[in-house]
Amino acid sequence: MALLFSLILAIYTGPGILGSFSRVRLVGGDHRCEGRVELQQDDEWVTVCDDYWNMDSVAVLCRELGCGAARKTMSGTMYGPVTPKDQKVFIHLFRCNGIEESLSQCEREDAIGCSHDEDAGAVCEGSFSRVRLVGGDHRCEGRVELQQDDEWVTVCDDYWNMDSVAVLCRELGCGAARKTMSGTVYGPVTPKDQKVFIHSFRCNGIEESLSQCEREDAIGCSHVEDVGVVCERESHSPSGPESVRLADGPGRCQGRVEVKFQGEWSSVCQAGWSFAAAKVVCRQLGCGRATLTRRGCNKATQGQGAIWQRKASCSGQEVSLQDCLSEVWEHNCTHNEDVWVECEDPFALKLVGGRSHCEGRLEVLHKGEWGSVCDDGWGQDADRVVCRQLGCGQPLSPPVKVRRRFGPGVGRIWLDDVKCSGKEPSLEQCLHRSWGYHNCNHREDVAVVCEEQQSGLPDA
């Protein structure tokens, strides 16, 4: 018996421990963040069986490799034959919940009867550490390049627009966006075999960096489609506002216009305002087109502090208010004349199936399509964000059977693993998995019940 115990102890605690591994890699893909999953055991690499392998597993793997968000789970056979031919399959399967820092933290099951036909593969977004512009007359103009490990790659111009330029210029501290250009204007790439980044960027213009923008796979892109940009050289405008927001509305895309100038937030008087300026504000905030600008807010939504001492003269085509002509002007405005603007929000939410707009099954609008939200990770802080965004009162905590009366959704499940602090102005700003990625069904749809409360919209 003692001998048997010693053998077992040696197996599970010795340096050659079964089921242990020291490193993870992806092989056979177009870059280090795509390929067949392999683990290093002592001096050999083994593959991983795809039983239980799902997007949660890919999310953990991508996180461990520093490769950004999970994109796809793939068959390892897509990445060519294993090398050597007698390469082994790892003895365990991984059951991850998606929040682990590494595969070694995931639960495991025995891998029984797996062959290389069942090898797991993965595609991650791919990470980059720096952004630069090359070939221009100054550091704020040129072909866009991203640094991946020790090499620089170009960016394909699919989906690239002035919103993308605005984000890039902001990230580089280069002031306002001026133009989007063909990267070919800035000379040939160096080295000649320089790669194109695997994703195209879809920015809404309000992100702080390209890494925060949504992405699409860049398919069939060549250096003829490299993107270039022109930004202002300066990181600020001495006369224009530093930032803009819509305050005290039911969401981030409706509210009283406030501008930040010389570190102070001020409301804006209607006498120095125009619908063209409203168009610019909506564009700057990533809120779609302007639908309304009106003079006057009700008492609940009037400003309390300073009133901007400048007038914005916009054509409506500018990327931000900073790009509009701005001049000092004398006025005798009061907060009764504060400007209110409403934009179309490309991200919207609603509660359906309830007795009012303040209760029901939660649905969110993304890319023009409504879908539900999975309740994995959902809590009262998320309820609080939803209730505030809809202009309702505090969240209530009804029994499960009350929430279920709103019924299951149909179609898309857009969000999963949503985690809010409760202070976010919009659910869109809470942490969540990539859009459309989930491990849920409609029996897990989120429902929210809020106290009813007047939203504080301006009087008609």
Coordinates of C-alpha atoms in Angstrom, one line a residue:
M1 CA 0.0 0.0 0.0
A2 CA 2.8 2.4 0.9
L3 CA 4.5 1.7 -2.4
L4 CA 1.3 2.4 -4.3
F5 CA 0.8 5.7 -2.5
S6 CA 4.4 6.7 -3.3
L7 CA 3.8 6.0 -7.0
I8 CA 0.6 8.0 -7.0
L9 CA 2.4 10.9 -5.2
A10 CA 5.2 10.8 -7.8
I11 CA 2.8 11.0 -10.7
Y12 CA 0.8 14.0 -9.3
T13 CA 3.6 16.0 -7.7
G14 CA 6.8 15.3 -9.5
P15 CA 8.4 17.5 -12.2
G16 CA 6.8 15.3 -14.9
I17 CA 3.3 15.8 -13.5
L18 CA 0.6 14.5 -15.8
G19 CA -1.7 17.2 -17.0
S20 CA 0.7 20.0 -16.3
F21 CA 2.0 22.4 -19.0
S22 CA 4.3 25.4 -18.9
R23 CA 3.4 27.4 -22.0
V24 CA 0.6 27.9 -24.5
R25 CA 0.9 28.9 -28.2
L26 CA -1.1 29.1 -31.4
V27 CA 0.5 27.6 -34.5
G28 CA -0.2 27.6 -38.3
G29 CA -2.1 30.9 -38.4
D30 CA -1.4 34.1 -40.3
H31 CA -0.1 35.7 -37.0
R32 CA 0.7 34.6 -33.5
C33 CA -2.9 35.3 -32.3
E34 CA -4.4 32.6 -34.6
G35 CA -3.9 28.9 -35.1
R36 CA -4.0 25.5 -33.6
V37 CA -3.8 25.4 -29.8
E38 CA -0.7 23.7 -28.4
L39 CA 0.6 23.3 -24.8
Q40 CA 4.2 22.7 -23.8
Q41 CA 4.8 19.7 -21.6
D42 CA 8.5 19.4 -20.7
D43 CA 10.3 19.4 -24.0
E44 CA 7.3 18.5 -26.3
W45 CA 4.2 20.3 -27.5
V46 CA 0.7 18.7 -27.4
T47 CA -2.6 19.6 -29.0
V48 CA -5.9 20.2 -27.2
C49 CA -9.1 18.3 -27.9
D50 CA -12.1 20.4 -28.8
D51 CA -14.6 18.8 -26.6
Y52 CA -16.1 21.6 -24.4
W53 CA -13.9 24.1 -26.3
N54 CA -16.0 27.2 -26.8
M55 CA -15.8 31.0 -26.9
D56 CA -15.2 31.1 -23.2
S57 CA -12.1 29.0 -23.7
V58 CA -11.0 31.2 -26.5
A59 CA -11.5 34.3 -24.4
V60 CA -9.2 32.9 -21.7
L61 CA -6.6 31.8 -24.2
C62 CA -6.5 35.2 -26.0
R63 CA -6.2 36.9 -22.6
E64 CA -3.3 34.7 -21.6
L65 CA -1.5 35.3 -24.8
G66 CA -2.0 39.1 -24.7
C67 CA -4.0 38.8 -28.0
G68 CA -7.0 41.0 -27.3
A69 CA -10.6 39.8 -27.5
A70 CA -11.8 36.4 -28.7
R71 CA -13.0 36.2 -32.3
K72 CA -13.7 32.6 -33.3
T73 CA -13.3 29.0 -32.2
M74 CA -11.9 27.0 -35.1
S75 CA -11.0 23.4 -36.0
G76 CA -7.2 22.9 -35.6
T77 CA -7.2 20.9 -38.9
M78 CA -7.6 24.3 -40.6
Y79 CA -3.9 25.0 -39.7
G80 CA -2.2 22.1 -41.4
P81 CA -0.9 18.7 -40.2
V82 CA 0.6 18.3 -36.8
T83 CA 4.4 18.3 -36.5
P84 CA 5.8 15.8 -35.6
K85 CA 3.3 13.2 -37.0
D86 CA 3.2 11.4 -33.6
Q87 CA 2.4 14.5 -31.7
K88 CA 0.2 13.7 -28.7
V89 CA -3.2 15.1 -27.6
F90 CA -3.4 16.7 -24.1
I91 CA -4.9 14.3 -21.6
H92 CA -7.5 16.9 -20.4
L93 CA -10.3 18.9 -21.8
F94 CA -10.8 22.5 -20.6
R95 CA -14.1 23.8 -19.2
C96 CA -13.6 27.6 -18.8
N97 CA -16.2 30.2 -17.7
G98 CA -14.4 33.0 -19.6
I99 CA -13.1 35.0 -16.7
E100 CA -10.0 33.0 -15.9
E101 CA -6.6 34.6 -16.5
S102 CA -5.1 31.5 -18.1
L103 CA -6.1 28.0 -19.3
S104 CA -4.4 26.5 -16.2
Q105 CA -7.1 28.0 -14.0
C106 CA -10.0 26.4 -16.0
E107 CA -11.7 23.3 -14.8
R108 CA -10.9 20.0 -16.6
E109 CA -12.3 16.7 -17.7
D110 CA -10.5 13.7 -19.0
A111 CA -10.0 13.6 -22.8
I112 CA -11.2 10.2 -23.9
G113 CA -10.8 8.9 -27.4
C114 CA -9.7 12.3 -28.9
S115 CA -7.7 12.4 -32.2
H116 CA -6.1 15.2 -34.2
D117 CA -9.3 15.5 -36.2
E118 CA -10.6 17.1 -33.0
D119 CA -7.8 19.5 -32.3
A120 CA -8.9 22.9 -31.1
G121 CA -8.1 26.2 -32.9
A122 CA -8.7 29.8 -32.0
V123 CA -8.7 33.3 -33.6
C124 CA -8.0 36.3 -31.4
E125 CA -8.3 39.9 -32.3
G126 CA -4.6 40.4 -32.3
S127 CA -3.0 43.0 -30.2
F128 CA -0.8 46.1 -30.9
S129 CA 1.1 48.2 -28.6
R130 CA 1.7 51.5 -30.5
V131 CA 0.3 53.6 -33.3
R132 CA 2.3 55.9 -35.6
L133 CA 2.0 57.9 -38.8
V134 CA 4.9 57.6 -41.3
G135 CA 5.9 59.4 -44.5
G136 CA 4.1 62.7 -43.8
D137 CA 5.5 66.2 -43.5
H138 CA 5.1 66.0 -39.7
R139 CA 4.3 63.4 -37.0
C140 CA 0.5 64.1 -37.3
E141 CA 0.3 63.1 -41.0
G142 CA 1.1 59.9 -42.8
R143 CA 0.4 56.2 -43.4
V144 CA -1.1 54.5 -40.4
E145 CA 1.0 51.8 -38.8
L146 CA 0.5 49.6 -35.7
Q147 CA 3.3 47.9 -33.8
Q148 CA 2.8 44.1 -33.2
D149 CA 5.6 42.7 -31.1
D150 CA 8.8 43.8 -33.0
E151 CA 7.2 44.6 -36.3
W152 CA 5.0 47.4 -37.8
V153 CA 1.9 46.6 -39.9
T154 CA -0.3 48.8 -42.0
V155 CA -4.1 49.2 -41.7
C156 CA -6.6 48.4 -44.4
D157 CA -9.0 51.2 -45.4
D158 CA -12.2 49.0 -45.3
Y159 CA -14.7 50.9 -43.0
W160 CA -12.1 53.6 -42.4
N161 CA -13.7 57.1 -42.2
M162 CA -13.5 60.4 -40.5
D163 CA -14.7 58.9 -37.2
S164 CA -11.6 56.6 -37.4
V165 CA -9.4 59.5 -38.1
A166 CA -10.8 61.5 -35.2
V167 CA -10.0 58.6 -32.8
L168 CA -6.5 58.2 -34.2
C169 CA -5.7 61.9 -34.0
R170 CA -7.0 62.0 -30.4
E171 CA -4.8 59.0 -29.5
L172 CA -1.7 60.7 -30.9
G173 CA -2.4 64.0 -29.3
C174 CA -2.7 65.6 -32.8
G175 CA -5.8 67.7 -32.4
A176 CA -8.7 67.5 -34.8
A177 CA -9.1 65.2 -37.8
R178 CA -8.5 66.8 -41.1
K179 CA -8.5 64.2 -43.9
T180 CA -8.5 60.5 -44.6
M181 CA -6.0 59.7 -47.3
S182 CA -4.6 56.7 -49.3
G183 CA -1.5 55.4 -47.6
T184 CA 0.1 55.0 -51.0
V185 CA 0.6 58.8 -51.1
Y186 CA 3.3 58.4 -48.4
G187 CA 5.6 56.2 -50.4
P188 CA 6.3 52.4 -50.5
V189 CA 6.1 50.3 -47.4
T190 CA 9.4 49.3 -45.6
P191 CA 10.2 46.5 -45.5
K192 CA 8.7 45.3 -48.8
D193 CA 7.2 42.3 -47.1
Q194 CA 5.5 44.4 -44.4
K195 CA 2.1 42.9 -43.4
V196 CA -1.4 44.3 -43.3
F197 CA -3.1 44.2 -39.9
I198 CA -5.6 41.4 -39.7
H199 CA -8.6 43.6 -38.8
S200 CA -10.3 46.7 -40.1
F201 CA -11.5 49.3 -37.6
R202 CA -15.1 50.4 -37.1
C203 CA -15.0 53.5 -34.9
N204 CA -17.9 55.7 -33.8
G205 CA -15.6 58.7 -33.2
I206 CA -15.8 58.9 -29.4
E207 CA -13.2 56.2 -28.5
E208 CA -9.9 57.3 -26.9
S209 CA -7.8 54.9 -29.0
L210 CA -8.1 52.6 -31.9
S211 CA -7.9 49.6 -29.6
Q212 CA -11.4 50.5 -28.3
C213 CA -13.0 50.5 -31.7
E214 CA -15.0 47.5 -33.0
R215 CA -13.2 45.4 -35.6
E216 CA -14.0 43.4 -38.7
D217 CA -11.8 40.8 -40.4
A218 CA -9.7 42.4 -43.1
I219 CA -10.1 40.0 -46.0
G220 CA -8.1 40.3 -49.2
C221 CA -6.4 43.6 -48.3
S222 CA -3.2 44.7 -49.9
H223 CA -0.9 47.7 -49.5
V224 CA -2.9 49.4 -52.3
E225 CA -5.6 49.8 -49.6
D226 CA -3.3 51.1 -46.9
V227 CA -4.9 54.0 -45.0
G228 CA -3.3 57.4 -44.3
V229 CA -4.5 60.4 -42.3
V230 CA -4.0 64.1 -41.8
C231 CA -4.5 65.6 -38.3
E232 CA -3.9 69.1 -37.0
R233 CA -0.4 69.5 -35.6
E234 CA -1.6 71.0 -32.4
S235 CA -3.3 68.9 -29.6
H236 CA -5.7 71.7 -28.7
S237 CA -7.5 74.7 -30.1
P238 CA -7.0 78.0 -28.1
S239 CA -10.5 79.2 -28.9
G240 CA -12.7 76.2 -29.3
P241 CA -14.1 73.9 -26.5
E242 CA -12.0 71.1 -25.2
S243 CA -14.9 68.7 -25.0
V244 CA -18.7 68.5 -25.2
R245 CA -21.5 66.5 -23.5
L246 CA -25.3 66.3 -23.3
A247 CA -26.3 66.5 -19.7
D248 CA -29.4 65.6 -17.7
G249 CA -31.1 63.7 -20.5
P250 CA -32.5 60.1 -20.6
G251 CA -29.3 58.9 -22.3
R252 CA -26.0 60.0 -23.5
C253 CA -27.4 61.2 -26.8
Q254 CA -30.1 63.6 -25.5
G255 CA -29.7 66.5 -23.1
R256 CA -28.5 70.0 -22.3
V257 CA -25.5 71.0 -24.4
E258 CA -22.4 71.7 -22.2
V259 CA -18.9 72.5 -23.4
K260 CA -15.7 72.3 -21.4
F261 CA -13.5 75.4 -22.0
Q262 CA -10.4 76.1 -20.0
G263 CA -11.3 73.3 -17.6
E264 CA -14.8 74.5 -16.8
W265 CA -18.1 73.0 -18.0
S266 CA -20.6 75.6 -19.2
S267 CA -24.1 75.5 -20.7
V268 CA -24.7 77.0 -24.2
C269 CA -27.1 79.8 -25.0
Q270 CA -29.6 79.3 -27.8
A271 CA -28.8 82.7 -29.3
G272 CA -25.3 81.5 -30.3
W273 CA -26.4 78.1 -31.5
S274 CA -27.7 76.5 -34.7
F275 CA -28.9 73.2 -36.0
A276 CA -25.6 72.9 -37.9
A277 CA -23.8 73.0 -34.5
A278 CA -26.2 70.3 -33.2
K279 CA -25.2 68.1 -36.2
V280 CA -21.6 68.5 -35.2
V281 CA -22.3 67.6 -31.5
C282 CA -24.1 64.5 -32.5
R283 CA -21.3 63.4 -34.8
Q284 CA -18.6 64.2 -32.2
L285 CA -20.4 62.1 -29.6
G286 CA -21.0 59.2 -31.9
C287 CA -24.7 59.6 -31.7
G288 CA -25.8 59.5 -35.3
R289 CA -27.7 62.4 -36.9
A290 CA -29.3 65.3 -35.0
T291 CA -33.1 65.1 -34.7
L292 CA -33.8 68.1 -32.5
T293 CA -32.3 71.3 -31.1
R294 CA -34.5 73.6 -29.1
R295 CA -34.3 76.6 -26.9
G296 CA -35.0 76.2 -23.3
C297 CA -34.9 73.4 -20.7
N298 CA -37.5 72.8 -18.0
K299 CA -36.5 73.5 -14.4
A300 CA -35.2 69.9 -13.9
T301 CA -32.8 70.1 -16.7
Q302 CA -31.5 73.7 -16.7
G303 CA -27.9 74.3 -16.0
Q304 CA -26.6 75.8 -12.8
G305 CA -23.1 77.1 -13.5
A306 CA -21.5 79.2 -16.2
I307 CA -22.8 80.0 -19.6
W308 CA -20.3 79.8 -22.5
Q309 CA -19.1 83.2 -23.6
R310 CA -18.5 82.2 -27.2
K311 CA -20.6 81.6 -30.3
A312 CA -20.0 78.5 -32.5
S313 CA -20.3 79.1 -36.2
C314 CA -20.5 75.6 -37.8
S315 CA -21.2 74.4 -41.3
G316 CA -22.5 71.1 -40.1
Q317 CA -19.7 69.1 -41.8
E318 CA -17.1 69.4 -39.0
V319 CA -15.9 66.4 -37.0
S320 CA -16.1 68.2 -33.7
L321 CA -17.1 71.6 -32.2
Q322 CA -13.3 72.3 -31.9
D323 CA -13.3 72.6 -35.7
C324 CA -16.0 75.2 -35.8
L325 CA -15.2 78.9 -35.9
S326 CA -15.5 80.3 -32.3
E327 CA -15.7 83.9 -31.4
V328 CA -16.2 85.8 -28.1
W329 CA -19.6 87.6 -27.9
E330 CA -21.5 89.6 -25.3
H331 CA -24.8 88.2 -24.2
N332 CA -27.4 88.5 -21.5
C333 CA -28.5 84.9 -21.6
T334 CA -30.0 83.0 -18.6
H335 CA -30.4 79.3 -18.1
N336 CA -33.9 79.6 -19.4
E337 CA -32.3 79.7 -22.8
D338 CA -30.0 76.7 -22.4
V339 CA -29.8 74.6 -25.6
W340 CA -31.2 71.1 -25.6
V341 CA -30.2 68.7 -28.4
E342 CA -31.4 65.2 -29.3
C343 CA -29.6 62.8 -31.5
E344 CA -30.2 59.3 -32.9
D345 CA -28.3 57.0 -30.6
P346 CA -26.8 54.0 -32.6
F347 CA -26.9 52.2 -29.3
A348 CA -30.3 52.2 -27.6
L349 CA -32.2 50.1 -25.1
K350 CA -35.8 49.4 -24.1
L351 CA -37.8 47.3 -21.8
V352 CA -40.6 45.3 -23.5
G353 CA -43.5 43.2 -22.3
G354 CA -44.2 45.3 -19.2
R355 CA -46.9 47.7 -18.2
S356 CA -44.8 50.8 -18.9
H357 CA -41.4 51.7 -20.4
C358 CA -39.8 51.2 -16.9
E359 CA -40.3 47.5 -16.7
G360 CA -39.8 44.5 -19.0
R361 CA -37.4 42.3 -20.8
L362 CA -34.2 44.2 -21.7
E363 CA -33.4 44.7 -25.4
V364 CA -30.5 46.6 -26.9
L365 CA -30.1 48.0 -30.4
H366 CA -26.8 47.3 -32.1
K367 CA -26.1 47.8 -35.8
G368 CA -29.8 48.4 -36.5
E369 CA -31.0 45.2 -34.9
W370 CA -32.7 44.6 -31.5
G371 CA -31.5 41.8 -29.4
S372 CA -31.7 40.6 -25.8
V373 CA -29.1 40.5 -23.0
C374 CA -28.0 37.3 -21.1
D375 CA -28.2 37.4 -17.3
D376 CA -24.7 35.9 -16.8
G377 CA -22.9 38.4 -14.5
W378 CA -25.9 40.7 -14.3
G379 CA -26.5 42.5 -11.0
Q380 CA -28.3 45.4 -9.4
D381 CA -25.6 47.9 -10.5
A382 CA -26.5 47.0 -14.1
D383 CA -30.2 47.5 -13.3
R384 CA -29.3 50.9 -11.9
V385 CA -27.6 51.9 -15.2
V386 CA -30.6 50.8 -17.3
C387 CA -33.1 52.6 -15.1
R388 CA -31.1 55.8 -15.2
Q389 CA -30.6 55.6 -18.9
L390 CA -34.4 55.2 -19.5
G391 CA -35.2 58.2 -17.3
C392 CA -36.9 55.9 -14.7
G393 CA -36.4 55.8 -10.9
Q394 CA -34.4 53.4 -8.8
P395 CA -34.3 49.7 -9.7
L396 CA -36.6 47.3 -7.8
S397 CA -35.8 43.7 -6.9
P398 CA -38.9 41.7 -7.8
P399 CA -39.1 37.9 -7.4
V400 CA -37.9 35.8 -10.3
K401 CA -41.4 34.9 -11.2
V402 CA -42.3 38.5 -11.7
R403 CA -39.3 39.0 -14.1
R404 CA -40.3 35.8 -16.0
R405 CA -43.7 37.2 -16.8
F406 CA -42.1 39.4 -19.5
G407 CA -41.4 36.2 -21.5
P408 CA -38.3 35.1 -23.5
G409 CA -37.0 37.1 -26.4
V410 CA -36.4 35.9 -30.0
G411 CA -33.6 36.5 -32.4
R412 CA -30.2 37.8 -31.4
I413 CA -28.6 37.7 -28.0
W414 CA -26.3 40.7 -28.2
L415 CA -24.6 40.9 -24.8
D416 CA -23.3 38.5 -22.1
D417 CA -21.2 38.8 -18.9
V418 CA -22.2 42.5 -18.5
K419 CA -20.5 44.0 -15.5
C420 CA -21.3 47.6 -14.4
S421 CA -20.1 49.8 -11.5
G422 CA -23.5 51.5 -11.4
K423 CA -22.1 54.9 -12.3
E424 CA -21.9 54.5 -16.1
P425 CA -24.2 56.9 -18.0
S426 CA -25.0 54.2 -20.6
L427 CA -25.1 50.4 -20.5
E428 CA -22.8 50.5 -23.6
Q429 CA -20.0 51.7 -21.3
C430 CA -20.2 48.7 -19.0
L431 CA -17.7 45.8 -19.4
H432 CA -19.1 43.0 -21.5
R433 CA -18.0 40.3 -23.9
S434 CA -17.7 41.1 -27.6
W435 CA -21.0 41.9 -29.3
G436 CA -22.9 38.7 -30.3
Y437 CA -20.7 36.3 -28.3
H438 CA -22.5 34.4 -25.6
N439 CA -23.2 30.9 -24.2
C440 CA -26.9 31.6 -23.4
N441 CA -30.4 30.9 -24.6
H442 CA -33.5 33.1 -24.3
R443 CA -34.5 31.5 -21.0
E444 CA -31.6 33.6 -19.5
D445 CA -32.8 37.0 -20.9
V446 CA -32.4 39.9 -18.5
A447 CA -35.5 41.6 -17.3
V448 CA -35.5 44.9 -15.3
V449 CA -38.1 46.6 -13.1
C450 CA -37.6 50.3 -12.2
E451 CA -39.6 52.8 -10.2
E452 CA -41.5 55.1 -12.5
Q453 CA -40.3 58.6 -12.5
Q454 CA -40.6 61.6 -14.8
S455 CA -37.6 61.7 -17.2
G456 CA -37.0 65.4 -17.0
L457 CA -37.4 66.0 -20.7
P458 CA -37.8 69.7 -21.7
D459 CA -41.3 71.0 -21.9
A460 CA -42.9 71.0 -25.3

